[in-house]
Structures are given as structure tokens and as C-alpha cells.
mmCIF file with all atom_site columns, C-alpha atoms in Angstrom:
data_model
loop_
_atom_site.group_PDB
_atom_site.id
_atom_site.type_symbol
_atom_site.label_atom_id
_atom_site.label_alt_id
_atom_site.label_comp_id
_atom_site.label_asym_id
_atom_site.label_entity_id
_atom_site.label_seq_id
_atom_site.pdbx_PDB_ins_code
_atom_site.Cartn_x
_atom_site.Cartn_y
_atom_site.Cartn_z
_atom_site.occupancy
_atom_site.B_iso_or_equiv
_atom_site.pdbx_formal_charge
_atom_site.auth_seq_id
_atom_site.auth_comp_id
_atom_site.auth_asym_id
_atom_site.auth_atom_id
_atom_site.pdbx_PDB_model_num
ATOM 1   C CA . UNK A 1 1   ? -56.384 26.912 32.748  1.00 0.00 ? 11  UNK A CA 1
ATOM 2   C CA . UNK A 1 2   ? -57.417 24.522 30.151  1.00 0.00 ? 12  UNK A CA 1
ATOM 3   C CA . UNK A 1 3   ? -57.176 24.662 26.290  1.00 0.00 ? 13  UNK A CA 1
ATOM 4   C CA . UNK A 1 4   ? -60.987 24.588 26.220  1.00 0.00 ? 14  UNK A CA 1
ATOM 5   C CA . UNK A 1 5   ? -61.308 27.621 28.422  1.00 0.00 ? 15  UNK A CA 1
ATOM 6   C CA . UNK A 1 6   ? -59.049 29.685 26.198  1.00 0.00 ? 16  UNK A CA 1
ATOM 7   C CA . UNK A 1 7   ? -61.471 29.126 23.063  1.00 0.00 ? 17  UNK A CA 1
ATOM 8   C CA . UNK A 1 8   ? -64.673 29.031 24.860  1.00 0.00 ? 18  UNK A CA 1
ATOM 9   C CA . UNK A 1 9   ? -64.164 31.986 27.483  1.00 0.00 ? 19  UNK A CA 1
ATOM 10  C CA . UNK A 1 10  ? -65.002 31.950 30.967  1.00 0.00 ? 20  UNK A CA 1
ATOM 11  C CA . UNK A 1 11  ? -68.077 29.949 32.334  1.00 0.00 ? 21  UNK A CA 1
ATOM 12  C CA . UNK A 1 12  ? -71.399 31.634 32.024  1.00 0.00 ? 22  UNK A CA 1
ATOM 13  C CA . UNK A 1 13  ? -70.642 34.438 29.962  1.00 0.00 ? 23  UNK A CA 1
ATOM 14  C CA . UNK A 1 14  ? -67.662 34.765 27.760  1.00 0.00 ? 24  UNK A CA 1
ATOM 15  C CA . UNK A 1 15  ? -65.050 37.021 28.663  1.00 0.00 ? 25  UNK A CA 1
ATOM 16  C CA . UNK A 1 16  ? -64.698 38.113 24.932  1.00 0.00 ? 26  UNK A CA 1
ATOM 17  C CA . UNK A 1 17  ? -66.855 37.709 21.937  1.00 0.00 ? 27  UNK A CA 1
ATOM 18  C CA . UNK A 1 18  ? -67.130 38.610 18.377  1.00 0.00 ? 28  UNK A CA 1
ATOM 19  C CA . UNK A 1 19  ? -69.840 40.962 17.392  1.00 0.00 ? 29  UNK A CA 1
ATOM 20  C CA . UNK A 1 20  ? -70.803 42.643 14.030  1.00 0.00 ? 30  UNK A CA 1
ATOM 21  C CA . UNK A 1 21  ? -70.685 46.742 14.375  1.00 0.00 ? 31  UNK A CA 1
ATOM 22  C CA . UNK A 1 22  ? -71.049 49.410 11.895  1.00 0.00 ? 32  UNK A CA 1
ATOM 23  C CA . UNK A 1 23  ? -67.647 51.067 12.109  1.00 0.00 ? 33  UNK A CA 1
ATOM 24  C CA . UNK A 1 24  ? -66.123 53.917 10.488  1.00 0.00 ? 34  UNK A CA 1
ATOM 25  C CA . UNK A 1 25  ? -63.111 52.635 8.425   1.00 0.00 ? 35  UNK A CA 1
ATOM 26  C CA . UNK A 1 26  ? -61.219 56.101 8.916   1.00 0.00 ? 36  UNK A CA 1
ATOM 27  C CA . UNK A 1 27  ? -61.880 57.048 12.599  1.00 0.00 ? 37  UNK A CA 1
ATOM 28  C CA . UNK A 1 28  ? -61.125 60.515 13.659  1.00 0.00 ? 38  UNK A CA 1
ATOM 29  C CA . UNK A 1 29  ? -60.196 60.872 17.543  1.00 0.00 ? 39  UNK A CA 1
ATOM 30  C CA . UNK A 1 30  ? -61.310 63.895 19.312  1.00 0.00 ? 40  UNK A CA 1
ATOM 31  C CA . UNK A 1 31  ? -61.796 65.214 22.951  1.00 0.00 ? 41  UNK A CA 1
ATOM 32  C CA . UNK A 1 32  ? -65.165 66.549 24.501  1.00 0.00 ? 42  UNK A CA 1
ATOM 33  C CA . UNK A 1 33  ? -65.872 67.496 27.996  1.00 0.00 ? 43  UNK A CA 1
ATOM 34  C CA . UNK A 1 34  ? -68.593 65.463 29.462  1.00 0.00 ? 44  UNK A CA 1
ATOM 35  C CA . UNK A 1 35  ? -71.439 66.153 32.199  1.00 0.00 ? 45  UNK A CA 1
ATOM 36  C CA . UNK A 1 36  ? -68.932 65.706 34.939  1.00 0.00 ? 46  UNK A CA 1
ATOM 37  C CA . UNK A 1 37  ? -66.358 68.283 33.655  1.00 0.00 ? 47  UNK A CA 1
ATOM 38  C CA . UNK A 1 38  ? -64.129 65.711 32.568  1.00 0.00 ? 48  UNK A CA 1
ATOM 39  C CA . UNK A 1 39  ? -62.245 65.225 29.355  1.00 0.00 ? 49  UNK A CA 1
ATOM 40  C CA . UNK A 1 40  ? -62.942 62.087 27.280  1.00 0.00 ? 50  UNK A CA 1
ATOM 41  C CA . UNK A 1 41  ? -61.850 61.056 24.007  1.00 0.00 ? 51  UNK A CA 1
ATOM 42  C CA . UNK A 1 42  ? -64.371 59.984 21.389  1.00 0.00 ? 52  UNK A CA 1
ATOM 43  C CA . UNK A 1 43  ? -64.484 59.148 17.411  1.00 0.00 ? 53  UNK A CA 1
ATOM 44  C CA . UNK A 1 44  ? -67.337 60.796 15.521  1.00 0.00 ? 54  UNK A CA 1
ATOM 45  C CA . UNK A 1 45  ? -68.617 59.308 12.345  1.00 0.00 ? 55  UNK A CA 1
ATOM 46  C CA . UNK A 1 46  ? -67.724 61.732 9.497   1.00 0.00 ? 56  UNK A CA 1
ATOM 47  C CA . UNK A 1 47  ? -69.366 59.945 6.712   1.00 0.00 ? 57  UNK A CA 1
ATOM 48  C CA . UNK A 1 48  ? -71.755 57.160 6.076   1.00 0.00 ? 58  UNK A CA 1
ATOM 49  C CA . UNK A 1 49  ? -69.786 56.058 2.901   1.00 0.00 ? 59  UNK A CA 1
ATOM 50  C CA . UNK A 1 50  ? -66.963 55.220 4.858   1.00 0.00 ? 60  UNK A CA 1
ATOM 51  C CA . UNK A 1 51  ? -69.024 53.110 7.375   1.00 0.00 ? 61  UNK A CA 1
ATOM 52  C CA . UNK A 1 52  ? -68.943 49.278 7.245   1.00 0.00 ? 62  UNK A CA 1
ATOM 53  C CA . UNK A 1 53  ? -70.002 46.321 9.104   1.00 0.00 ? 63  UNK A CA 1
ATOM 54  C CA . UNK A 1 54  ? -67.122 44.808 10.893  1.00 0.00 ? 64  UNK A CA 1
ATOM 55  C CA . UNK A 1 55  ? -66.360 41.862 13.108  1.00 0.00 ? 65  UNK A CA 1
ATOM 56  C CA . UNK A 1 56  ? -65.269 43.640 16.497  1.00 0.00 ? 66  UNK A CA 1
ATOM 57  C CA . UNK A 1 57  ? -64.009 42.151 19.902  1.00 0.00 ? 67  UNK A CA 1
ATOM 58  C CA . UNK A 1 58  ? -65.936 43.249 22.840  1.00 0.00 ? 68  UNK A CA 1
ATOM 59  C CA . UNK A 1 59  ? -66.054 42.138 26.640  1.00 0.00 ? 69  UNK A CA 1
ATOM 60  C CA . UNK A 1 60  ? -68.758 40.600 28.162  1.00 0.00 ? 70  UNK A CA 1
ATOM 61  C CA . UNK A 1 61  ? -69.943 44.220 29.438  1.00 0.00 ? 71  UNK A CA 1
ATOM 62  C CA . UNK A 1 62  ? -70.068 45.310 25.577  1.00 0.00 ? 72  UNK A CA 1
ATOM 63  C CA . UNK A 1 63  ? -66.878 47.430 25.769  1.00 0.00 ? 73  UNK A CA 1
ATOM 64  C CA . UNK A 1 64  ? -64.661 47.450 22.756  1.00 0.00 ? 74  UNK A CA 1
ATOM 65  C CA . UNK A 1 65  ? -60.984 45.918 23.171  1.00 0.00 ? 75  UNK A CA 1
ATOM 66  C CA . UNK A 1 66  ? -58.344 48.315 22.260  1.00 0.00 ? 76  UNK A CA 1
ATOM 67  C CA . UNK A 1 67  ? -56.139 48.004 20.315  1.00 0.00 ? 77  UNK A CA 1
ATOM 68  C CA . UNK A 1 68  ? -57.279 45.006 18.560  1.00 0.00 ? 78  UNK A CA 1
ATOM 69  C CA . UNK A 1 69  ? -60.396 46.262 17.143  1.00 0.00 ? 79  UNK A CA 1
ATOM 70  C CA . UNK A 1 70  ? -58.402 49.451 15.494  1.00 0.00 ? 80  UNK A CA 1
ATOM 71  C CA . UNK A 1 71  ? -56.309 46.753 13.776  1.00 0.00 ? 81  UNK A CA 1
ATOM 72  C CA . UNK A 1 72  ? -59.151 45.011 12.622  1.00 0.00 ? 82  UNK A CA 1
ATOM 73  C CA . UNK A 1 73  ? -60.782 48.383 11.372  1.00 0.00 ? 83  UNK A CA 1
ATOM 74  C CA . UNK A 1 74  ? -57.678 49.518 9.398   1.00 0.00 ? 84  UNK A CA 1
ATOM 75  C CA . UNK A 1 75  ? -57.314 46.068 8.183   1.00 0.00 ? 85  UNK A CA 1
ATOM 76  C CA . UNK A 1 76  ? -60.850 46.130 6.740   1.00 0.00 ? 86  UNK A CA 1
ATOM 77  C CA . UNK A 1 77  ? -59.567 49.096 4.369   1.00 0.00 ? 87  UNK A CA 1
ATOM 78  C CA . UNK A 1 78  ? -57.529 46.688 2.485   1.00 0.00 ? 88  UNK A CA 1
ATOM 79  C CA . UNK A 1 79  ? -59.423 43.263 2.545   1.00 0.00 ? 89  UNK A CA 1
ATOM 80  C CA . UNK A 1 80  ? -63.065 42.566 1.938   1.00 0.00 ? 90  UNK A CA 1
ATOM 81  C CA . UNK A 1 81  ? -62.993 39.791 4.749   1.00 0.00 ? 91  UNK A CA 1
ATOM 82  C CA . UNK A 1 82  ? -61.329 40.162 8.450   1.00 0.00 ? 92  UNK A CA 1
ATOM 83  C CA . UNK A 1 83  ? -63.040 37.042 9.811   1.00 0.00 ? 93  UNK A CA 1
ATOM 84  C CA . UNK A 1 84  ? -59.947 35.066 10.270  1.00 0.00 ? 94  UNK A CA 1
ATOM 85  C CA . UNK A 1 85  ? -58.128 37.937 11.578  1.00 0.00 ? 95  UNK A CA 1
ATOM 86  C CA . UNK A 1 86  ? -60.874 38.482 14.186  1.00 0.00 ? 96  UNK A CA 1
ATOM 87  C CA . UNK A 1 87  ? -60.934 35.018 15.267  1.00 0.00 ? 97  UNK A CA 1
ATOM 88  C CA . UNK A 1 88  ? -57.027 34.720 15.619  1.00 0.00 ? 98  UNK A CA 1
ATOM 89  C CA . UNK A 1 89  ? -57.138 37.755 17.799  1.00 0.00 ? 99  UNK A CA 1
ATOM 90  C CA . UNK A 1 90  ? -60.283 36.738 19.750  1.00 0.00 ? 100 UNK A CA 1
ATOM 91  C CA . UNK A 1 91  ? -58.418 33.507 20.590  1.00 0.00 ? 101 UNK A CA 1
ATOM 92  C CA . UNK A 1 92  ? -55.237 35.447 21.527  1.00 0.00 ? 102 UNK A CA 1
ATOM 93  C CA . UNK A 1 93  ? -57.014 38.088 23.689  1.00 0.00 ? 103 UNK A CA 1
ATOM 94  C CA . UNK A 1 94  ? -58.970 35.078 25.644  1.00 0.00 ? 104 UNK A CA 1
ATOM 95  C CA . UNK A 1 95  ? -55.593 33.490 25.964  1.00 0.00 ? 105 UNK A CA 1
ATOM 96  C CA . UNK A 1 96  ? -54.003 36.616 27.575  1.00 0.00 ? 106 UNK A CA 1
ATOM 97  C CA . UNK A 1 97  ? -57.127 37.025 29.830  1.00 0.00 ? 107 UNK A CA 1
ATOM 98  C CA . UNK A 1 98  ? -57.030 33.540 31.212  1.00 0.00 ? 108 UNK A CA 1
ATOM 99  C CA . UNK A 1 99  ? -53.244 33.546 31.752  1.00 0.00 ? 109 UNK A CA 1
ATOM 100 C CA . UNK A 1 100 ? -53.250 36.811 33.424  1.00 0.00 ? 110 UNK A CA 1
ATOM 101 C CA . UNK A 1 101 ? -51.087 38.671 30.668  1.00 0.00 ? 111 UNK A CA 1
ATOM 102 C CA . UNK A 1 102 ? -51.004 41.418 28.416  1.00 0.00 ? 112 UNK A CA 1
ATOM 103 C CA . UNK A 1 103 ? -49.907 41.990 24.815  1.00 0.00 ? 113 UNK A CA 1
ATOM 104 C CA . UNK A 1 104 ? -47.490 44.344 26.292  1.00 0.00 ? 114 UNK A CA 1
ATOM 105 C CA . UNK A 1 105 ? -45.595 41.521 28.127  1.00 0.00 ? 115 UNK A CA 1
ATOM 106 C CA . UNK A 1 106 ? -42.524 41.006 25.900  1.00 0.00 ? 116 UNK A CA 1
ATOM 107 C CA . UNK A 1 107 ? -38.995 41.770 26.632  1.00 0.00 ? 117 UNK A CA 1
ATOM 108 C CA . UNK A 1 108 ? -35.366 41.901 25.298  1.00 0.00 ? 118 UNK A CA 1
ATOM 109 C CA . UNK A 1 109 ? -35.635 38.114 24.690  1.00 0.00 ? 119 UNK A CA 1
ATOM 110 C CA . UNK A 1 110 ? -38.501 37.383 22.175  1.00 0.00 ? 120 UNK A CA 1
ATOM 111 C CA . UNK A 1 111 ? -38.814 33.766 23.589  1.00 0.00 ? 121 UNK A CA 1
ATOM 112 C CA . UNK A 1 112 ? -39.617 35.284 27.046  1.00 0.00 ? 122 UNK A CA 1
ATOM 113 C CA . UNK A 1 113 ? -42.502 37.082 25.645  1.00 0.00 ? 123 UNK A CA 1
ATOM 114 C CA . UNK A 1 114 ? -46.343 36.322 25.175  1.00 0.00 ? 124 UNK A CA 1
ATOM 115 C CA . UNK A 1 115 ? -45.929 35.981 21.442  1.00 0.00 ? 125 UNK A CA 1
ATOM 116 C CA . UNK A 1 116 ? -43.904 32.673 21.782  1.00 0.00 ? 126 UNK A CA 1
ATOM 117 C CA . UNK A 1 117 ? -45.862 31.602 24.721  1.00 0.00 ? 127 UNK A CA 1
ATOM 118 C CA . UNK A 1 118 ? -49.028 31.861 22.588  1.00 0.00 ? 128 UNK A CA 1
ATOM 119 C CA . UNK A 1 119 ? -47.264 30.100 19.600  1.00 0.00 ? 129 UNK A CA 1
ATOM 120 C CA . UNK A 1 120 ? -46.285 27.207 22.314  1.00 0.00 ? 130 UNK A CA 1
ATOM 121 C CA . UNK A 1 121 ? -50.168 26.961 23.098  1.00 0.00 ? 131 UNK A CA 1
ATOM 122 C CA . UNK A 1 122 ? -51.125 26.959 19.368  1.00 0.00 ? 132 UNK A CA 1
ATOM 123 C CA . UNK A 1 123 ? -48.515 23.967 18.769  1.00 0.00 ? 133 UNK A CA 1
ATOM 124 C CA . UNK A 1 124 ? -50.058 21.964 21.990  1.00 0.00 ? 134 UNK A CA 1
ATOM 125 C CA . UNK A 1 125 ? -53.351 22.182 20.027  1.00 0.00 ? 135 UNK A CA 1
ATOM 126 C CA . UNK A 1 126 ? -51.945 20.865 16.932  1.00 0.00 ? 136 UNK A CA 1
ATOM 127 C CA . UNK A 1 127 ? -50.251 17.928 18.484  1.00 0.00 ? 137 UNK A CA 1
ATOM 128 C CA . UNK A 1 128 ? -52.832 17.226 21.158  1.00 0.00 ? 138 UNK A CA 1
ATOM 129 C CA . UNK A 1 129 ? -50.579 17.682 24.349  1.00 0.00 ? 139 UNK A CA 1
ATOM 130 C CA . UNK A 1 130 ? -53.100 19.560 26.543  1.00 0.00 ? 140 UNK A CA 1
ATOM 131 C CA . UNK A 1 131 ? -55.638 18.322 29.135  1.00 0.00 ? 141 UNK A CA 1
ATOM 132 C CA . UNK A 1 132 ? -58.791 18.617 27.368  1.00 0.00 ? 142 UNK A CA 1
ATOM 133 C CA . UNK A 1 133 ? -58.048 17.274 23.931  1.00 0.00 ? 143 UNK A CA 1
ATOM 134 C CA . UNK A 1 134 ? -58.492 20.384 21.841  1.00 0.00 ? 144 UNK A CA 1
ATOM 135 C CA . UNK A 1 135 ? -57.071 19.965 18.441  1.00 0.00 ? 145 UNK A CA 1
ATOM 136 C CA . UNK A 1 136 ? -56.560 22.783 15.777  1.00 0.00 ? 146 UNK A CA 1
ATOM 137 C CA . UNK A 1 137 ? -55.658 22.062 12.172  1.00 0.00 ? 147 UNK A CA 1
ATOM 138 C CA . UNK A 1 138 ? -51.943 22.712 11.566  1.00 0.00 ? 148 UNK A CA 1
ATOM 139 C CA . UNK A 1 139 ? -52.951 25.190 8.910   1.00 0.00 ? 149 UNK A CA 1
ATOM 140 C CA . UNK A 1 140 ? -55.523 27.036 11.184  1.00 0.00 ? 150 UNK A CA 1
ATOM 141 C CA . UNK A 1 141 ? -52.893 27.224 14.120  1.00 0.00 ? 151 UNK A CA 1
ATOM 142 C CA . UNK A 1 142 ? -50.077 28.842 11.551  1.00 0.00 ? 152 UNK A CA 1
ATOM 143 C CA . UNK A 1 143 ? -52.578 31.241 10.140  1.00 0.00 ? 153 UNK A CA 1
ATOM 144 C CA . UNK A 1 144 ? -53.573 32.387 13.716  1.00 0.00 ? 154 UNK A CA 1
ATOM 145 C CA . UNK A 1 145 ? -49.749 32.918 14.643  1.00 0.00 ? 155 UNK A CA 1
ATOM 146 C CA . UNK A 1 146 ? -48.980 34.900 11.382  1.00 0.00 ? 156 UNK A CA 1
ATOM 147 C CA . UNK A 1 147 ? -51.881 37.388 11.858  1.00 0.00 ? 157 UNK A CA 1
ATOM 148 C CA . UNK A 1 148 ? -50.771 37.825 15.544  1.00 0.00 ? 158 UNK A CA 1
ATOM 149 C CA . UNK A 1 149 ? -47.241 38.637 14.290  1.00 0.00 ? 159 UNK A CA 1
ATOM 150 C CA . UNK A 1 150 ? -48.962 41.013 11.891  1.00 0.00 ? 160 UNK A CA 1
ATOM 151 C CA . UNK A 1 151 ? -50.754 42.718 14.851  1.00 0.00 ? 161 UNK A CA 1
ATOM 152 C CA . UNK A 1 152 ? -47.608 43.268 16.488  1.00 0.00 ? 162 UNK A CA 1
ATOM 153 C CA . UNK A 1 153 ? -45.805 44.774 13.351  1.00 0.00 ? 163 UNK A CA 1
ATOM 154 C CA . UNK A 1 154 ? -48.739 47.075 12.969  1.00 0.00 ? 164 UNK A CA 1
ATOM 155 C CA . UNK A 1 155 ? -48.465 48.277 16.715  1.00 0.00 ? 165 UNK A CA 1
ATOM 156 C CA . UNK A 1 156 ? -44.993 49.089 16.007  1.00 0.00 ? 166 UNK A CA 1
ATOM 157 C CA . UNK A 1 157 ? -45.383 51.028 12.778  1.00 0.00 ? 167 UNK A CA 1
ATOM 158 C CA . UNK A 1 158 ? -48.351 52.791 14.397  1.00 0.00 ? 168 UNK A CA 1
ATOM 159 C CA . UNK A 1 159 ? -46.609 53.763 17.643  1.00 0.00 ? 169 UNK A CA 1
ATOM 160 C CA . UNK A 1 160 ? -49.018 51.853 19.830  1.00 0.00 ? 170 UNK A CA 1
ATOM 161 C CA . UNK A 1 161 ? -45.902 49.486 21.147  1.00 0.00 ? 171 UNK A CA 1
ATOM 162 C CA . UNK A 1 162 ? -42.769 50.669 19.590  1.00 0.00 ? 172 UNK A CA 1
ATOM 163 C CA . UNK A 1 163 ? -39.964 47.766 19.625  1.00 0.00 ? 173 UNK A CA 1
ATOM 164 C CA . UNK A 1 164 ? -36.469 48.478 20.918  1.00 0.00 ? 174 UNK A CA 1
ATOM 165 C CA . UNK A 1 165 ? -33.620 46.338 22.233  1.00 0.00 ? 175 UNK A CA 1
ATOM 166 C CA . UNK A 1 166 ? -35.599 45.775 25.333  1.00 0.00 ? 176 UNK A CA 1
ATOM 167 C CA . UNK A 1 167 ? -39.173 45.240 23.556  1.00 0.00 ? 177 UNK A CA 1
ATOM 168 C CA . UNK A 1 168 ? -38.710 42.702 20.878  1.00 0.00 ? 178 UNK A CA 1
ATOM 169 C CA . UNK A 1 169 ? -41.821 40.216 20.315  1.00 0.00 ? 179 UNK A CA 1
ATOM 170 C CA . UNK A 1 170 ? -40.467 38.373 17.731  1.00 0.00 ? 180 UNK A CA 1
ATOM 171 C CA . UNK A 1 171 ? -37.118 38.067 15.532  1.00 0.00 ? 181 UNK A CA 1
ATOM 172 C CA . UNK A 1 172 ? -37.152 38.042 11.915  1.00 0.00 ? 182 UNK A CA 1
ATOM 173 C CA . UNK A 1 173 ? -34.863 37.051 9.254   1.00 0.00 ? 183 UNK A CA 1
ATOM 174 C CA . UNK A 1 174 ? -34.711 37.255 5.394   1.00 0.00 ? 184 UNK A CA 1
ATOM 175 C CA . UNK A 1 175 ? -35.129 34.118 3.460   1.00 0.00 ? 185 UNK A CA 1
ATOM 176 C CA . UNK A 1 176 ? -34.617 33.608 -0.383  1.00 0.00 ? 186 UNK A CA 1
ATOM 177 C CA . UNK A 1 177 ? -36.813 31.472 -2.258  1.00 0.00 ? 187 UNK A CA 1
ATOM 178 C CA . UNK A 1 178 ? -35.525 30.951 -5.902  1.00 0.00 ? 188 UNK A CA 1
ATOM 179 C CA . UNK A 1 179 ? -38.201 31.546 -8.630  1.00 0.00 ? 189 UNK A CA 1
ATOM 180 C CA . UNK A 1 180 ? -39.456 28.646 -10.626 1.00 0.00 ? 190 UNK A CA 1
ATOM 181 C CA . UNK A 1 181 ? -39.459 29.372 -14.449 1.00 0.00 ? 191 UNK A CA 1
ATOM 182 C CA . UNK A 1 182 ? -40.070 27.316 -17.784 1.00 0.00 ? 192 UNK A CA 1
ATOM 183 C CA . UNK A 1 183 ? -36.533 26.729 -19.076 1.00 0.00 ? 193 UNK A CA 1
ATOM 184 C CA . UNK A 1 184 ? -37.960 26.499 -22.497 1.00 0.00 ? 194 UNK A CA 1
ATOM 185 C CA . UNK A 1 185 ? -39.762 29.724 -22.435 1.00 0.00 ? 195 UNK A CA 1
ATOM 186 C CA . UNK A 1 186 ? -37.112 31.689 -20.336 1.00 0.00 ? 196 UNK A CA 1
ATOM 187 C CA . UNK A 1 187 ? -33.621 30.871 -21.458 1.00 0.00 ? 197 UNK A CA 1
ATOM 188 C CA . UNK A 1 188 ? -32.007 34.170 -19.989 1.00 0.00 ? 198 UNK A CA 1
ATOM 189 C CA . UNK A 1 189 ? -33.588 33.873 -16.398 1.00 0.00 ? 199 UNK A CA 1
ATOM 190 C CA . UNK A 1 190 ? -30.313 33.583 -14.790 1.00 0.00 ? 200 UNK A CA 1
ATOM 191 C CA . UNK A 1 191 ? -29.416 36.900 -16.114 1.00 0.00 ? 201 UNK A CA 1
ATOM 192 C CA . UNK A 1 192 ? -32.232 38.752 -14.598 1.00 0.00 ? 202 UNK A CA 1
ATOM 193 C CA . UNK A 1 193 ? -32.092 40.459 -10.961 1.00 0.00 ? 203 UNK A CA 1
ATOM 194 C CA . UNK A 1 194 ? -35.436 39.174 -9.869  1.00 0.00 ? 204 UNK A CA 1
ATOM 195 C CA . UNK A 1 195 ? -34.548 35.296 -10.207 1.00 0.00 ? 205 UNK A CA 1
ATOM 196 C CA . UNK A 1 196 ? -35.433 34.893 -6.568  1.00 0.00 ? 206 UNK A CA 1
ATOM 197 C CA . UNK A 1 197 ? -37.949 36.209 -3.930  1.00 0.00 ? 207 UNK A CA 1
ATOM 198 C CA . UNK A 1 198 ? -36.947 37.898 -0.547  1.00 0.00 ? 208 UNK A CA 1
ATOM 199 C CA . UNK A 1 199 ? -39.383 37.317 2.219   1.00 0.00 ? 209 UNK A CA 1
ATOM 200 C CA . UNK A 1 200 ? -39.330 38.169 5.832   1.00 0.00 ? 210 UNK A CA 1
ATOM 201 C CA . UNK A 1 201 ? -39.917 35.306 8.232   1.00 0.00 ? 211 UNK A CA 1
ATOM 202 C CA . UNK A 1 202 ? -40.191 35.055 12.009  1.00 0.00 ? 212 UNK A CA 1
ATOM 203 C CA . UNK A 1 203 ? -38.322 32.456 14.017  1.00 0.00 ? 213 UNK A CA 1
ATOM 204 C CA . UNK A 1 204 ? -41.565 31.693 15.883  1.00 0.00 ? 214 UNK A CA 1
ATOM 205 C CA . UNK A 1 205 ? -42.942 29.885 13.142  1.00 0.00 ? 215 UNK A CA 1
ATOM 206 C CA . UNK A 1 206 ? -40.010 27.265 13.526  1.00 0.00 ? 216 UNK A CA 1
ATOM 207 C CA . UNK A 1 207 ? -41.877 25.942 16.590  1.00 0.00 ? 217 UNK A CA 1
ATOM 208 C CA . UNK A 1 208 ? -44.514 24.417 14.300  1.00 0.00 ? 218 UNK A CA 1
ATOM 209 C CA . UNK A 1 209 ? -44.447 20.975 12.851  1.00 0.00 ? 219 UNK A CA 1
ATOM 210 C CA . UNK A 1 210 ? -44.253 20.522 9.157   1.00 0.00 ? 220 UNK A CA 1
ATOM 211 C CA . UNK A 1 211 ? -46.891 17.984 9.431   1.00 0.00 ? 221 UNK A CA 1
ATOM 212 C CA . UNK A 1 212 ? -49.838 17.369 12.008  1.00 0.00 ? 222 UNK A CA 1
ATOM 213 C CA . UNK A 1 213 ? -49.405 13.968 13.672  1.00 0.00 ? 223 UNK A CA 1
ATOM 214 C CA . UNK A 1 214 ? -53.015 13.523 13.737  1.00 0.00 ? 224 UNK A CA 1
ATOM 215 C CA . UNK A 1 215 ? -54.608 13.992 10.041  1.00 0.00 ? 225 UNK A CA 1
ATOM 216 C CA . UNK A 1 216 ? -58.016 14.100 11.547  1.00 0.00 ? 226 UNK A CA 1
ATOM 217 C CA . UNK A 1 217 ? -57.817 17.112 13.888  1.00 0.00 ? 227 UNK A CA 1
ATOM 218 C CA . UNK A 1 218 ? -61.043 18.497 14.717  1.00 0.00 ? 228 UNK A CA 1
ATOM 219 C CA . UNK A 1 219 ? -62.040 22.101 14.279  1.00 0.00 ? 229 UNK A CA 1
ATOM 220 C CA . UNK A 1 220 ? -63.366 23.705 17.338  1.00 0.00 ? 230 UNK A CA 1
ATOM 221 C CA . UNK A 1 221 ? -66.596 25.285 16.736  1.00 0.00 ? 231 UNK A CA 1
ATOM 222 C CA . UNK A 1 222 ? -66.209 27.670 19.538  1.00 0.00 ? 232 UNK A CA 1
ATOM 223 C CA . UNK A 1 223 ? -63.413 29.374 17.836  1.00 0.00 ? 233 UNK A CA 1
ATOM 224 C CA . UNK A 1 224 ? -65.783 30.778 14.946  1.00 0.00 ? 234 UNK A CA 1
ATOM 225 C CA . UNK A 1 225 ? -68.732 31.091 17.391  1.00 0.00 ? 235 UNK A CA 1
ATOM 226 C CA . UNK A 1 226 ? -69.738 34.851 17.720  1.00 0.00 ? 236 UNK A CA 1
#
């Protein structure tokens, strides 16, 4: 497997591509009996007002990819654009396919799971240590990783992939960041409880360098190709 294959997909027809579909932002899952007498799930559209054209990941055969597309649909309820999220999950999905892995391949030690392995791949793209010379901007690689982390956090919240002591995709810590204030304006800032910001961060982000060695990294056109 080469880095170029991860981004471009398989030879001939891409294994996974992005396409724009009209989707219900609030899908409701139901079941019905098909012509063969089998029970099958389906999601009827309940209102045209709740439909929106969204980027979705599909296979070469045109099948929607679950749960990635459900995550993108739910994110679209809160933001106007999901383009970068879709590109991040497209790259992650292609990488999983070409490495023969599943998003469920996570274990008690997060460093053994696909989340950390994908981070290692992105780091190699940033520092140029791969066969095909594929380069990603450091900011792009870190943004993609953060969206993959958010994807796993969403799966845990929704019960799609519940974390436990045996299933941990990432480790998280709380980081305290002091608030910057103008001393001439806010003389009593030290007496306030909100003098610092507490943010949650994942140790997997420590894999990324602080600065890219090559400041002229080339953005890969195929990443954004739909």
C-alpha cells in the first residue's frame, strides 16, 4: 500500500468517493417487509423543509457508508459546511479499506488501535517519510485527525461504538489555558473564577510535529476530488 493509493482510492474506480445527495437532516429509521418477505430497514423523508444537499461517502457501487454518513448528516444540523469533515472521513475510510482494517479495530491500549495508526500515517504525510512523496500541510493533517477523534466521540455518545476499559480509541486529558486579559482594563481578573480555560485534548495529537519541516508542502488535489 502506498500513501498515494490511500488518497486516490483503488486503480480504475475509486473504492470510496464523495458525492452530493439530498438528505433528511432528521432521519427516522423504520422497518418494512420487502417483496421477498424479508424485513428491511429504511429511512423515509418526513419533510422537504428538513432536507439539505450534503456531501456523503459512497462506495464504487453507489452504496452509502455507515456510520460515517450518519455522523456527517448530524453535524450538518449545527454547521453550514461539512466539507472538511467529509474529506477527513473519506481519507480515513480509504485508509481503513486499503489496510484491511475497520473503525472498530480499537483495543484496551489506544496506541494499538486504528486511531493512532491513522495518526501515524498523517504524520508521515507531513514529514514526507513515505514511498510516493505525498505531502500534507501540517494544519490539514491535524484538522483531519481532530475530526476523526470527534467521529469516535460521536459514536460513543450515540451508542454506535461504546467505549470501555477494553475498547478505547483515544486517551484524553484536561489542559488548563490561562485567559489573556488587559491589566489596565481588568484589574480584578485574579479574583474571578473564569481566569482560565479548561479544554479536553487527546494524547494522539502529540504525535504531530509543532512545525512542518518542509514549508512548501503540496496539497493533494485528490483529497478534495469528489
